[in-house]
Tab-separated table of C-alpha atoms in Angstrom:
chain	number	residue	atom	x	y	z
A	25	UNK	CA	0.000	0.000	0.000
A	26	UNK	CA	2.807	2.404	0.899
A	27	UNK	CA	4.711	1.608	-2.296
A	28	UNK	CA	1.663	2.090	-4.504
A	29	UNK	CA	0.808	5.402	-2.813
A	30	UNK	CA	4.382	6.614	-3.163
A	31	UNK	CA	4.335	5.578	-6.796
A	32	UNK	CA	1.119	7.514	-7.357
A	33	UNK	CA	2.621	10.672	-5.898
A	34	UNK	CA	5.806	10.258	-7.918
A	35	UNK	CA	3.679	9.839	-11.007
A	36	UNK	CA	2.081	13.169	-10.172
A	37	UNK	CA	5.528	14.757	-10.191
A	38	UNK	CA	6.955	13.166	-13.323
A	39	UNK	CA	3.799	13.620	-15.361
A	40	UNK	CA	3.676	17.348	-14.644
A	41	UNK	CA	5.860	18.176	-17.591
A	42	UNK	CA	3.849	16.122	-20.081
A	43	UNK	CA	1.320	17.507	-22.508
A	44	UNK	CA	-2.024	18.432	-21.068
A	45	UNK	CA	-4.137	16.579	-23.599
A	46	UNK	CA	-4.707	13.874	-20.970
A	47	UNK	CA	-6.875	10.801	-21.386
A	48	UNK	CA	-9.800	10.609	-23.734
A	49	UNK	CA	-12.370	11.068	-20.980
A	50	UNK	CA	-12.082	14.362	-19.121
A	51	UNK	CA	-12.462	14.566	-15.365
A	52	UNK	CA	-14.964	16.981	-13.889
A	53	UNK	CA	-15.066	18.622	-10.485
A	54	UNK	CA	-18.100	16.478	-9.636
A	55	UNK	CA	-16.051	13.350	-10.406
A	56	UNK	CA	-13.249	14.510	-8.105
A	57	UNK	CA	-15.730	15.348	-5.338
A	58	UNK	CA	-17.455	11.964	-5.699
A	59	UNK	CA	-14.158	10.084	-5.449
A	60	UNK	CA	-13.002	12.049	-2.418
A	61	UNK	CA	-16.428	11.715	-0.792
A	62	UNK	CA	-16.228	7.937	-1.063
A	63	UNK	CA	-12.546	7.298	-0.323
A	64	UNK	CA	-10.984	10.207	1.591
A	65	UNK	CA	-9.534	8.721	4.819
A	66	UNK	CA	-10.275	11.804	6.930
A	67	UNK	CA	-13.937	11.652	5.966
A	68	UNK	CA	-14.105	7.884	6.408
A	69	UNK	CA	-12.565	8.125	9.878
A	70	UNK	CA	-15.086	10.779	10.937
A	71	UNK	CA	-17.960	8.593	9.756
A	72	UNK	CA	-16.601	5.697	11.809
A	73	UNK	CA	-16.402	7.982	14.851
A	74	UNK	CA	-20.014	9.023	14.303
A	75	UNK	CA	-21.155	5.410	14.074
A	76	UNK	CA	-19.423	4.747	17.389
A	77	UNK	CA	-21.181	7.794	18.848
A	78	UNK	CA	-24.539	6.455	17.652
A	79	UNK	CA	-24.093	3.505	19.998
A	80	UNK	CA	-24.224	5.777	23.034
A	81	UNK	CA	-28.000	6.107	22.562
A	82	UNK	CA	-28.402	2.329	22.735
A	83	UNK	CA	-26.182	2.231	25.798
A	84	UNK	CA	-28.183	4.962	27.529
A	85	UNK	CA	-31.517	3.279	26.754
A	86	UNK	CA	-30.299	0.054	28.331
A	87	UNK	CA	-30.907	1.684	31.713
A	88	UNK	CA	-34.654	1.179	31.176
A	89	UNK	CA	-34.428	-2.431	30.059
A	90	UNK	CA	-34.262	-5.641	32.101
A	91	UNK	CA	-31.046	-7.525	32.598
A	92	UNK	CA	-30.779	-11.304	32.762
A	93	UNK	CA	-27.681	-13.146	33.927
A	94	UNK	CA	-26.837	-16.785	34.523
A	95	UNK	CA	-24.129	-18.248	36.706
A	96	UNK	CA	-22.892	-21.744	37.516
A	97	UNK	CA	-20.226	-22.921	39.926
A	98	UNK	CA	-18.645	-26.164	41.073
A	99	UNK	CA	-16.634	-26.667	44.270
A	100	UNK	CA	-14.355	-29.450	45.485
A	101	UNK	CA	-12.926	-29.562	49.035
A	102	UNK	CA	-10.340	-31.857	50.593
A	103	UNK	CA	-9.516	-31.878	54.344
A	104	UNK	CA	-6.452	-33.794	55.571
A	105	UNK	CA	-6.228	-34.618	59.337
A	106	UNK	CA	-2.729	-35.672	60.594
A	107	UNK	CA	-2.130	-38.412	63.210
A	108	UNK	CA	-1.629	-37.081	66.783
A	109	UNK	CA	-0.842	-38.498	70.290
A	110	UNK	CA	-3.730	-37.902	72.698
A	111	UNK	CA	-5.495	-39.528	75.688
A	112	UNK	CA	-8.538	-40.670	73.848
A	113	UNK	CA	-10.147	-42.892	76.558
A	114	UNK	CA	-9.059	-41.044	79.733
A	115	UNK	CA	-6.813	-43.768	81.170
A	116	UNK	CA	-3.798	-41.533	81.268
A	117	UNK	CA	-2.080	-43.390	78.444
A	118	UNK	CA	-1.758	-41.419	75.160
A	119	UNK	CA	-2.916	-43.190	72.076
A	120	UNK	CA	-2.392	-42.348	68.440
A	121	UNK	CA	-5.442	-40.696	66.894
A	122	UNK	CA	-6.608	-41.741	63.499
A	123	UNK	CA	-5.907	-39.190	60.793
A	124	UNK	CA	-7.477	-39.194	57.364
A	125	UNK	CA	-8.770	-37.362	54.322
A	126	UNK	CA	-12.275	-35.941	54.073
A	127	UNK	CA	-13.504	-34.981	50.553
A	128	UNK	CA	-16.577	-33.076	49.462
A	129	UNK	CA	-18.021	-31.255	46.460
A	130	UNK	CA	-20.971	-29.105	45.570
A	131	UNK	CA	-22.552	-27.461	42.555
A	132	UNK	CA	-24.795	-24.451	42.130
A	133	UNK	CA	-26.527	-22.616	39.272
A	134	UNK	CA	-28.757	-19.564	39.192
A	135	UNK	CA	-30.664	-17.194	36.905
A	136	UNK	CA	-31.087	-13.576	37.972
A	137	UNK	CA	-33.483	-11.074	36.372
A	138	UNK	CA	-33.259	-7.376	37.256
A	139	UNK	CA	-35.787	-4.764	36.115
A	140	UNK	CA	-35.397	-1.056	36.876
A	141	UNK	CA	-38.743	0.395	37.890
A	142	UNK	CA	-37.950	4.029	38.586
A	143	UNK	CA	-34.586	5.738	38.141
A	144	UNK	CA	-35.493	9.234	39.251
A	145	UNK	CA	-34.927	10.599	35.736
A	146	UNK	CA	-31.354	9.354	35.422
A	147	UNK	CA	-31.907	7.250	32.313
A	148	UNK	CA	-34.147	9.800	30.600
A	149	UNK	CA	-31.525	12.509	31.064
A	150	UNK	CA	-28.776	10.204	29.810
A	151	UNK	CA	-30.778	9.363	26.678
A	152	UNK	CA	-31.474	13.044	25.993
A	153	UNK	CA	-27.795	13.878	26.379
A	154	UNK	CA	-26.770	11.025	24.089
A	155	UNK	CA	-29.226	12.133	21.395
A	156	UNK	CA	-27.948	15.702	21.521
A	157	UNK	CA	-24.341	14.512	21.328
A	158	UNK	CA	-25.134	12.348	18.302
A	159	UNK	CA	-26.726	15.343	16.567
A	160	UNK	CA	-23.640	17.388	17.430
A	161	UNK	CA	-21.527	14.607	15.945
A	162	UNK	CA	-23.536	14.754	12.740
A	163	UNK	CA	-22.850	18.477	12.481
A	164	UNK	CA	-19.173	17.825	13.093
A	165	UNK	CA	-19.267	15.341	10.218
A	166	UNK	CA	-20.805	18.077	8.051
A	167	UNK	CA	-17.947	20.366	9.043
A	168	UNK	CA	-15.320	17.765	8.155
A	169	UNK	CA	-17.107	17.067	4.871
A	170	UNK	CA	-17.069	20.775	4.007
A	171	UNK	CA	-13.360	20.964	4.798
A	172	UNK	CA	-12.579	17.949	2.626
A	173	UNK	CA	-14.726	19.138	-0.290
A	174	UNK	CA	-13.254	22.610	0.047
A	175	UNK	CA	-9.822	21.036	-0.172
A	176	UNK	CA	-10.888	19.163	-3.298
A	177	UNK	CA	-12.066	22.403	-4.900
A	178	UNK	CA	-8.833	24.214	-4.027
A	179	UNK	CA	-6.719	21.338	-5.353
A	180	UNK	CA	-8.801	21.138	-8.538
A	181	UNK	CA	-8.610	24.839	-9.394
A	182	UNK	CA	-4.944	24.970	-8.385
A	183	UNK	CA	-4.100	22.258	-10.895
A	184	UNK	CA	-6.075	24.024	-13.615
A	185	UNK	CA	-4.431	27.364	-12.773
A	186	UNK	CA	-0.956	25.857	-12.788
A	187	UNK	CA	-1.603	24.026	-16.048
A	188	UNK	CA	-2.563	27.347	-17.627
A	189	UNK	CA	0.491	28.975	-16.044
A	190	UNK	CA	2.770	26.351	-17.600
A	191	UNK	CA	1.099	26.856	-20.976
A	192	UNK	CA	1.601	30.636	-20.729
A	193	UNK	CA	5.224	30.159	-19.716
A	194	UNK	CA	5.756	27.772	-22.613
A	195	UNK	CA	4.263	30.277	-25.039
A	196	UNK	CA	6.488	32.944	-23.550
A	197	UNK	CA	9.611	30.824	-24.108
A	198	UNK	CA	8.594	30.152	-27.713
A	199	UNK	CA	7.890	33.817	-28.420
A	200	UNK	CA	11.143	34.965	-26.829
A	201	UNK	CA	13.012	32.241	-28.716
A	202	UNK	CA	11.672	33.578	-32.016
A	203	UNK	CA	12.473	37.103	-30.830
A	204	UNK	CA	16.079	36.075	-30.154
A	205	UNK	CA	16.351	34.531	-33.604
A	206	UNK	CA	15.039	37.731	-35.206
A	207	UNK	CA	17.393	39.798	-33.073
A	208	UNK	CA	20.384	37.678	-34.123
A	209	UNK	CA	19.401	38.052	-37.779
A	210	UNK	CA	19.088	41.813	-37.507
A	211	UNK	CA	22.394	42.009	-35.661
A	212	UNK	CA	24.081	40.101	-38.466
A	213	UNK	CA	22.972	42.696	-41.003
A	214	UNK	CA	23.937	45.559	-38.714
A	215	UNK	CA	20.476	46.910	-37.897
A	216	UNK	CA	20.891	46.587	-34.124
A	217	UNK	CA	23.699	46.276	-31.615
A	218	UNK	CA	25.060	43.503	-29.442
A	219	UNK	CA	23.152	45.054	-26.519
A	220	UNK	CA	19.832	44.161	-28.136
A	221	UNK	CA	20.967	40.551	-28.568
A	222	UNK	CA	22.074	40.355	-24.939
A	223	UNK	CA	18.734	41.739	-23.779
A	224	UNK	CA	16.860	39.104	-25.761
A	225	UNK	CA	19.111	36.342	-24.428
A	226	UNK	CA	18.609	37.485	-20.840
A	227	UNK	CA	14.821	37.571	-21.198
A	228	UNK	CA	14.795	34.085	-22.767
A	229	UNK	CA	16.931	32.655	-19.971
A	230	UNK	CA	14.639	34.215	-17.361
A	231	UNK	CA	11.571	32.837	-19.175
A	232	UNK	CA	13.050	29.327	-19.176
A	233	UNK	CA	13.724	29.565	-15.440
A	234	UNK	CA	10.152	30.741	-14.873
A	235	UNK	CA	8.888	27.791	-16.919
A	236	UNK	CA	10.830	25.357	-14.708
A	237	UNK	CA	9.348	26.993	-11.599
A	238	UNK	CA	5.826	26.798	-13.070
A	239	UNK	CA	6.298	23.093	-13.829
A	240	UNK	CA	7.499	22.493	-10.269
A	241	UNK	CA	4.451	24.285	-8.880
A	242	UNK	CA	2.198	22.183	-11.088
A	243	UNK	CA	3.826	19.028	-9.746
A	244	UNK	CA	3.161	20.231	-6.182
A	245	UNK	CA	-0.488	20.969	-6.999
A	246	UNK	CA	-0.912	17.576	-8.668
A	247	UNK	CA	0.498	15.857	-5.568
A	248	UNK	CA	-1.923	17.786	-3.347
A	249	UNK	CA	-4.776	16.753	-5.619
A	250	UNK	CA	-3.749	13.089	-5.460
A	251	UNK	CA	-3.494	13.239	-1.668
A	252	UNK	CA	-7.028	14.520	-1.112
A	253	UNK	CA	-8.886	13.004	-4.087
A	254	UNK	CA	-7.121	9.656	-4.237
A	255	UNK	CA	-5.834	9.679	-7.801
A	256	UNK	CA	-3.726	11.853	-10.081
A	257	UNK	CA	-5.544	14.528	-12.081
A	258	UNK	CA	-6.080	13.890	-15.757
A	259	UNK	CA	-7.576	16.326	-18.209
A	260	UNK	CA	-9.730	18.556	-16.015
A	261	UNK	CA	-12.939	20.141	-17.261
A	262	UNK	CA	-13.836	23.727	-16.457
A	263	UNK	CA	-15.303	24.300	-13.013
A	264	UNK	CA	-19.107	24.343	-12.946
A	265	UNK	CA	-20.684	27.647	-11.861
A	266	UNK	CA	-21.703	27.949	-8.216
A	267	UNK	CA	-24.195	30.767	-8.665
A	268	UNK	CA	-27.181	28.424	-8.270
A	269	UNK	CA	-26.258	27.526	-4.675
A	270	UNK	CA	-24.697	30.848	-3.636
A	271	UNK	CA	-26.802	33.332	-1.623
A	272	UNK	CA	-27.908	36.267	-3.744
A	273	UNK	CA	-26.975	38.884	-1.142
A	274	UNK	CA	-24.815	39.085	1.931
A	275	UNK	CA	-27.934	39.382	4.107
A	276	UNK	CA	-29.175	36.070	2.764
A	277	UNK	CA	-25.746	34.632	3.502
A	278	UNK	CA	-25.993	35.793	7.127
A	279	UNK	CA	-29.445	34.241	7.481
A	280	UNK	CA	-28.292	30.963	5.935
A	281	UNK	CA	-25.307	30.835	8.270
A	282	UNK	CA	-27.569	31.355	11.295
A	283	UNK	CA	-29.626	28.345	10.217
A	284	UNK	CA	-27.142	25.942	8.630
A	285	UNK	CA	-23.575	26.700	9.660
A	286	UNK	CA	-22.310	23.321	10.977
A	287	UNK	CA	-20.112	24.776	13.723
A	288	UNK	CA	-22.985	26.872	15.035
A	289	UNK	CA	-25.441	23.973	14.920
A	290	UNK	CA	-22.913	21.726	16.633
A	291	UNK	CA	-22.506	24.270	19.434
A	292	UNK	CA	-26.280	24.418	19.892
A	293	UNK	CA	-26.560	20.653	20.179
A	294	UNK	CA	-23.656	20.622	22.633
A	295	UNK	CA	-25.601	23.122	24.725
A	296	UNK	CA	-28.625	20.795	24.680
A	297	UNK	CA	-26.414	17.914	25.816
A	298	UNK	CA	-25.014	20.046	28.639
A	299	UNK	CA	-28.550	20.895	29.764
A	300	UNK	CA	-29.405	17.190	29.856
A	301	UNK	CA	-26.258	16.514	31.884
A	302	UNK	CA	-27.499	18.997	34.489
A	303	UNK	CA	-30.758	17.060	34.730
A	304	UNK	CA	-28.789	13.820	35.067
A	305	UNK	CA	-26.707	15.275	37.901
A	306	UNK	CA	-29.852	16.407	39.720
A	307	UNK	CA	-31.387	12.945	39.264
A	308	UNK	CA	-28.612	11.483	41.397
A	309	UNK	CA	-30.407	13.031	44.406
A	310	UNK	CA	-33.550	10.994	43.688
A	311	UNK	CA	-34.419	7.475	44.910
A	312	UNK	CA	-33.933	4.469	42.684
A	313	UNK	CA	-36.291	1.454	42.660
A	314	UNK	CA	-35.565	-1.897	41.030
A	315	UNK	CA	-36.981	-5.433	41.145
A	316	UNK	CA	-34.801	-8.545	41.216
A	317	UNK	CA	-35.845	-12.164	40.841
A	318	UNK	CA	-33.552	-15.187	41.013
A	319	UNK	CA	-33.936	-18.928	40.537
A	320	UNK	CA	-31.181	-21.181	41.918
A	321	UNK	CA	-30.213	-24.848	42.269
A	322	UNK	CA	-27.805	-26.474	44.754
A	323	UNK	CA	-26.528	-30.025	45.125
A	324	UNK	CA	-23.616	-32.419	44.666
A	325	UNK	CA	-21.449	-31.893	41.625
A	326	UNK	CA	-20.253	-35.539	41.723
A	327	UNK	CA	-22.212	-37.646	41.293
A	328	UNK	CA	-24.412	-35.302	39.328
A	329	UNK	CA	-28.089	-36.065	39.911
A	330	UNK	CA	-30.418	-33.246	38.837
A	331	UNK	CA	-33.295	-34.751	40.796
A	332	UNK	CA	-31.329	-34.378	44.029
A	333	UNK	CA	-30.717	-30.680	43.574
A	334	UNK	CA	-32.635	-28.315	45.807
A	335	UNK	CA	-34.281	-25.298	44.192
A	336	UNK	CA	-34.828	-21.853	45.618
A	337	UNK	CA	-36.726	-18.853	44.275
A	338	UNK	CA	-36.044	-15.322	45.504
A	339	UNK	CA	-37.820	-12.053	44.755
A	340	UNK	CA	-36.537	-8.720	45.944
A	341	UNK	CA	-37.511	-5.069	45.619
A	342	UNK	CA	-34.695	-2.614	46.260
A	343	UNK	CA	-35.262	1.052	47.001
A	344	UNK	CA	-32.092	3.116	47.202
A	345	UNK	CA	-32.379	6.587	48.694
A	346	UNK	CA	-29.296	8.818	48.801
A	347	UNK	CA	-29.247	10.540	52.170
A	348	UNK	CA	-25.762	11.929	52.589
A	349	UNK	CA	-23.030	11.816	49.948
A	350	UNK	CA	-20.502	14.162	51.505
A	351	UNK	CA	-21.445	16.948	49.089
A	352	UNK	CA	-20.643	14.827	46.011
A	353	UNK	CA	-24.025	15.168	44.287
A	354	UNK	CA	-24.293	18.888	44.944
A	355	UNK	CA	-20.797	19.379	43.568
A	356	UNK	CA	-21.672	17.439	40.421
A	357	UNK	CA	-24.753	19.590	39.898
A	358	UNK	CA	-22.740	22.787	40.240
A	359	UNK	CA	-20.098	21.489	37.837
A	360	UNK	CA	-22.771	20.508	35.294
A	361	UNK	CA	-24.330	23.964	35.537
A	362	UNK	CA	-20.995	25.636	34.855
A	363	UNK	CA	-20.425	23.385	31.851
A	364	UNK	CA	-23.887	24.332	30.643
A	365	UNK	CA	-22.995	28.019	30.966
A	366	UNK	CA	-19.768	27.441	29.058
A	367	UNK	CA	-21.632	25.637	26.271
A	368	UNK	CA	-24.144	28.489	25.990
A	369	UNK	CA	-21.293	30.963	25.664
A	370	UNK	CA	-19.728	28.672	23.045
A	371	UNK	CA	-22.938	29.021	21.008
A	372	UNK	CA	-22.552	32.794	20.965
A	373	UNK	CA	-18.879	32.480	20.050
A	374	UNK	CA	-19.728	30.067	17.232
A	375	UNK	CA	-22.383	32.473	15.959
A	376	UNK	CA	-19.929	35.358	15.899
A	377	UNK	CA	-17.306	33.230	14.179
A	378	UNK	CA	-19.822	32.068	11.577
A	379	UNK	CA	-20.854	35.632	10.758
A	380	UNK	CA	-17.212	36.692	10.644
A	381	UNK	CA	-16.450	33.875	8.196
A	382	UNK	CA	-19.373	34.952	6.016
A	383	UNK	CA	-18.129	38.539	6.003
A	384	UNK	CA	-14.581	37.544	5.114
A	385	UNK	CA	-15.594	35.079	2.409
A	386	UNK	CA	-18.123	37.481	0.882
A	387	UNK	CA	-15.591	40.314	0.831
A	388	UNK	CA	-13.026	38.059	-0.813
A	389	UNK	CA	-15.625	37.020	-3.388
A	390	UNK	CA	-16.441	40.619	-4.285
A	391	UNK	CA	-12.758	41.502	-4.515
A	392	UNK	CA	-12.026	38.490	-6.708
A	393	UNK	CA	-14.902	39.321	-9.040
A	394	UNK	CA	-13.599	42.884	-9.362
A	395	UNK	CA	-10.123	41.522	-10.064
A	396	UNK	CA	-11.497	39.304	-12.831
A	397	UNK	CA	-12.982	42.329	-14.580
A	398	UNK	CA	-9.783	44.310	-14.175
A	399	UNK	CA	-7.522	41.510	-15.399
A	400	UNK	CA	-9.756	40.872	-18.418
A	401	UNK	CA	-9.332	44.500	-19.441
A	402	UNK	CA	-5.622	44.298	-18.656
A	403	UNK	CA	-5.122	41.228	-20.865
A	404	UNK	CA	-6.987	42.742	-23.803
A	405	UNK	CA	-5.023	45.977	-23.556
A	406	UNK	CA	-1.677	44.210	-23.084
A	407	UNK	CA	-2.340	41.970	-26.091
A	408	UNK	CA	-3.121	44.957	-28.302
A	409	UNK	CA	-0.082	46.814	-26.966
A	410	UNK	CA	2.260	43.875	-27.568
A	411	UNK	CA	1.057	43.451	-31.126
A	412	UNK	CA	1.393	47.184	-31.742
A	413	UNK	CA	4.915	47.335	-30.355
A	414	UNK	CA	5.994	44.432	-32.560
A	415	UNK	CA	4.614	46.155	-35.652
A	416	UNK	CA	6.208	49.457	-34.676
A	417	UNK	CA	9.537	47.698	-34.248
A	418	UNK	CA	9.353	46.538	-37.845
A	419	UNK	CA	9.313	50.133	-39.053
A	420	UNK	CA	11.959	51.298	-36.619
A	421	UNK	CA	9.721	53.124	-34.131
A	422	UNK	CA	10.379	50.717	-31.244
A	423	UNK	CA	13.486	49.041	-29.872
A	424	UNK	CA	14.065	45.424	-28.886
A	425	UNK	CA	13.681	46.216	-25.191
A	426	UNK	CA	10.255	47.750	-25.921
A	427	UNK	CA	9.124	44.498	-27.506
A	428	UNK	CA	10.501	42.436	-24.628
A	429	UNK	CA	8.790	44.642	-22.052
A	430	UNK	CA	5.477	44.446	-23.907
A	431	UNK	CA	5.683	40.632	-23.984
A	432	UNK	CA	6.510	40.539	-20.304
A	433	UNK	CA	3.521	42.735	-19.453
A	434	UNK	CA	1.232	40.533	-21.543
A	435	UNK	CA	2.343	37.323	-19.768
A	436	UNK	CA	2.017	38.991	-16.378
A	437	UNK	CA	-1.525	40.071	-17.239
A	438	UNK	CA	-2.466	36.554	-18.390
A	439	UNK	CA	-1.086	35.032	-15.185
A	440	UNK	CA	-2.982	37.585	-13.112
A	441	UNK	CA	-6.149	36.717	-15.033
A	442	UNK	CA	-6.000	32.974	-14.312
A	443	UNK	CA	-5.123	33.645	-10.655
A	444	UNK	CA	-8.110	35.992	-10.301
A	445	UNK	CA	-10.467	33.361	-11.706
A	446	UNK	CA	-9.036	30.767	-9.350
A	447	UNK	CA	-9.418	33.125	-6.374
A	448	UNK	CA	-13.040	33.913	-7.309
A	449	UNK	CA	-13.981	30.236	-7.367
A	450	UNK	CA	-12.234	29.489	-4.073
A	451	UNK	CA	-13.928	32.516	-2.471
A	452	UNK	CA	-17.321	31.286	-3.676
A	453	UNK	CA	-16.597	27.877	-2.141
A	454	UNK	CA	-15.641	29.616	1.117
A	455	UNK	CA	-18.998	31.407	1.146
A	456	UNK	CA	-20.768	28.066	0.676
A	457	UNK	CA	-18.763	26.573	3.551
A	458	UNK	CA	-19.625	29.513	5.823
A	459	UNK	CA	-23.376	29.222	5.145
A	460	UNK	CA	-23.406	25.403	5.415
A	461	UNK	CA	-24.005	24.601	1.751
A	462	UNK	CA	-20.631	23.147	0.790
A	463	UNK	CA	-21.703	19.520	0.691
A	464	UNK	CA	-21.908	16.663	-1.765
A	465	UNK	CA	-25.661	17.086	-2.231
A	466	UNK	CA	-25.097	20.511	-3.817
A	467	UNK	CA	-21.846	19.814	-5.643
A	468	UNK	CA	-22.402	16.229	-6.861
A	469	UNK	CA	-26.161	15.548	-6.947
A	470	UNK	CA	-25.670	12.176	-8.638
A	471	UNK	CA	-23.767	10.832	-5.623
A	472	UNK	CA	-25.316	8.509	-3.051
A	473	UNK	CA	-25.221	10.599	0.104
A	474	UNK	CA	-23.959	8.957	3.294
A	475	UNK	CA	-26.837	8.400	5.707
A	476	UNK	CA	-25.960	9.464	9.249
């Protein structure tokens, strides 16, 4: 398993420099989300933890149910008496007493049935607390799911961004290579100086170094993708729009976060569990009534004769009333109340954090959208300027350094454009996470959703 995983990650590195045509079937964001949703170890581990938490309800309910136990025992005894000198007949002459070995055995079996009748509210409070904790666990699973799916989205758009960055860097190297060839040709005929050639060579060398760095970054992004999704990225489709699940306004985002933010809902359920724990602590002051019935048999184990066994039937009602516990119960009640207060304050803190996350994510989304518009204009203008500078160079109005600078500005604008689009999509995903909508049901509707 370790070797295959290491091989997969190495494949992500060595395939980074290959062409981006990829396999015949393209991979969509929904495909990546579905694979991560089904195989991501972090998500799988959280589901296992939730299933274990579900069992606490069954365990709490067992306090209402009868308990039946059976027991059986066998006993063998051996008593050895040594020989001793003693006056056995009173004639003043000691005689030797007769020693020997006495053996015995016995067997017993019993069935005991115990039924709680009244627990003073202990079991009911325990069940209520367990239910609230399970609901809190479900919200924690939603939080982990949002984190994993958010990681998938970031890894997906990072790979697409870095693939575009490598393509832009490759185009830049090709353009600067042709520019160097033209510069060499013009130098040979005496139109330009050695300085122009050196400038072109320096820009080409820098572009090649930038291409190597872009390929390294792509390899890193591919490895991150493989780690969270479970396989190396192939040919990735464009990201689907998120507008359908995004709130229309920031006010709607605040309202959605109040209702559906998983951290806030988890804090509320934790507060309910703390309230139930207070009731359970108070119930320890109440009496407890239970009924016990037992059926037993006693006799010789050897020889075993069932008909010779005696039988006894016992019924017992037990009422336990706590009278003095040295302050233990009162202390537990006070501690439970303080934990309840802390959990209520945690709800307010979670609410503030949720609203803060909405504000930050929404602001980042607006800024990214503005950047997209600005970079689109920048790319169009830089493309026109680069083409114009090249044409003006042909008629002697521009120098080689002007052409090189124009090409550099164009590539910088294109890189800024793809980064702005990546940032806008990640910001939109952050808004969905803050309002509790970043889940598989919204991002991959065709997927079979895990039933809590």
